[in-house]
Structure formats: C-alpha cells, structure tokens
C-alpha cells in the first residue's frame, strides 16, 4: 500500500510528458534500450527514436516531486 506503480510500455516522449503532468511522482525508473548518449523511446508510429539523456534530464527537472531517477538501459546495436 506504500507504492503505486505505473507502467508506460513502448512510451513516447509525449507519453512521458503527459504522465508527469498527471501525477506527482517520487521515482522514475527507465528500463529499456539506450546508447551511451541517449535513451530509446518510441515515436507515434512505434519506430525507435534516440532522445539525448540531457533532454530527458531537462524534462524531469521541471517536476520538483521527482526525487530519484533510475536508468536501466543497455547499449544496443541499431538494426
């Protein structure tokens, strides 16, 4: 009862932004594909899109309720 988990599968950056606006989150956990400089999100057509980690960090900084971000992304070769 102390934790509420919300999943965003195959999330777009717009999905992330909308979800952050909808609730106050303490922790964000990203688990997915990544490179050494970016996280991989889906676009509106479910294609992979590399988003610089600095851009994701700038977005999350806009939400003062977020106290911790866990990044669990593997470096993946592009197909």
Short mmCIF file of C-alpha atoms in Angstrom, two decimals:
data_model
loop_
_atom_site.label_atom_id
_atom_site.label_comp_id
_atom_site.label_asym_id
_atom_site.label_seq_id
_atom_site.Cartn_x
_atom_site.Cartn_y
_atom_site.Cartn_z
CA UNK A 1 0.00 0.00 0.00
CA UNK A 2 3.01 2.29 0.18
CA UNK A 3 3.87 2.20 -3.53
CA UNK A 4 1.86 2.83 -6.64
CA UNK A 5 3.46 1.57 -9.85
CA UNK A 6 2.50 2.93 -13.23
CA UNK A 7 3.92 1.42 -16.41
CA UNK A 8 4.40 3.11 -19.77
CA UNK A 9 5.20 0.39 -22.27
CA UNK A 10 6.71 1.46 -25.60
CA UNK A 11 6.40 5.04 -24.36
CA UNK A 12 6.83 8.12 -26.50
CA UNK A 13 8.32 11.28 -25.05
CA UNK A 14 4.80 12.76 -25.24
CA UNK A 15 3.53 9.84 -23.13
CA UNK A 16 6.21 10.58 -20.55
CA UNK A 17 5.40 14.29 -20.50
CA UNK A 18 1.63 13.67 -20.14
CA UNK A 19 2.17 11.16 -17.35
CA UNK A 20 4.46 13.52 -15.44
CA UNK A 21 1.81 16.24 -15.72
CA UNK A 22 -0.96 13.93 -14.49
CA UNK A 23 0.59 12.90 -11.15
CA UNK A 24 3.32 13.71 -8.68
CA UNK A 25 5.97 11.01 -8.89
CA UNK A 26 8.81 10.48 -6.41
CA UNK A 27 10.74 7.95 -8.53
CA UNK A 28 11.04 7.37 -12.28
CA UNK A 29 12.56 4.12 -13.48
CA UNK A 30 13.52 3.85 -17.14
CA UNK A 31 14.18 0.31 -18.31
CA UNK A 32 14.83 -0.11 -21.99
CA UNK A 33 17.29 0.34 -24.81
CA UNK A 34 19.89 3.08 -24.74
CA UNK A 35 23.18 4.20 -26.19
CA UNK A 36 25.99 5.88 -24.30
CA UNK A 37 24.39 9.29 -25.02
CA UNK A 38 20.65 8.67 -25.36
CA UNK A 39 17.57 6.73 -24.29
CA UNK A 40 15.44 5.00 -26.88
CA UNK A 41 11.74 5.90 -26.96
CA UNK A 42 9.03 5.05 -29.47
CA UNK A 43 7.52 7.62 -31.82
CA UNK A 44 3.83 7.83 -32.75
CA UNK A 45 4.40 5.09 -35.39
CA UNK A 46 6.20 2.82 -32.90
CA UNK A 47 9.60 3.48 -34.51
CA UNK A 48 12.67 3.86 -32.30
CA UNK A 49 13.78 7.40 -31.52
CA UNK A 50 17.03 8.31 -29.74
CA UNK A 51 16.50 11.06 -27.17
CA UNK A 52 19.63 12.59 -25.60
CA UNK A 53 19.86 11.83 -21.89
CA UNK A 54 20.42 15.56 -21.32
CA UNK A 55 16.98 16.28 -22.86
CA UNK A 56 15.31 13.67 -20.63
CA UNK A 57 17.11 15.14 -17.60
CA UNK A 58 15.93 18.66 -18.53
CA UNK A 59 12.35 17.39 -18.80
CA UNK A 60 12.44 15.61 -15.43
CA UNK A 61 13.98 18.69 -13.73
CA UNK A 62 10.71 20.51 -14.47
CA UNK A 63 8.91 18.26 -11.96
CA UNK A 64 10.04 19.01 -8.39
CA UNK A 65 8.23 15.98 -6.92
CA UNK A 66 10.74 13.64 -8.65
CA UNK A 67 13.42 12.76 -6.12
CA UNK A 68 15.13 9.86 -7.90
CA UNK A 69 15.61 8.66 -11.49
CA UNK A 70 16.83 5.12 -12.14
CA UNK A 71 18.19 4.45 -15.61
CA UNK A 72 18.43 0.82 -16.64
CA UNK A 73 19.30 0.97 -20.32
CA UNK A 74 21.52 -1.34 -22.29
CA UNK A 75 23.70 -0.19 -25.15
CA UNK A 76 22.17 -1.74 -28.22
CA UNK A 77 23.30 -2.03 -31.80
CA UNK A 78 20.99 -0.40 -34.32
CA UNK A 79 19.22 -2.86 -36.59
#
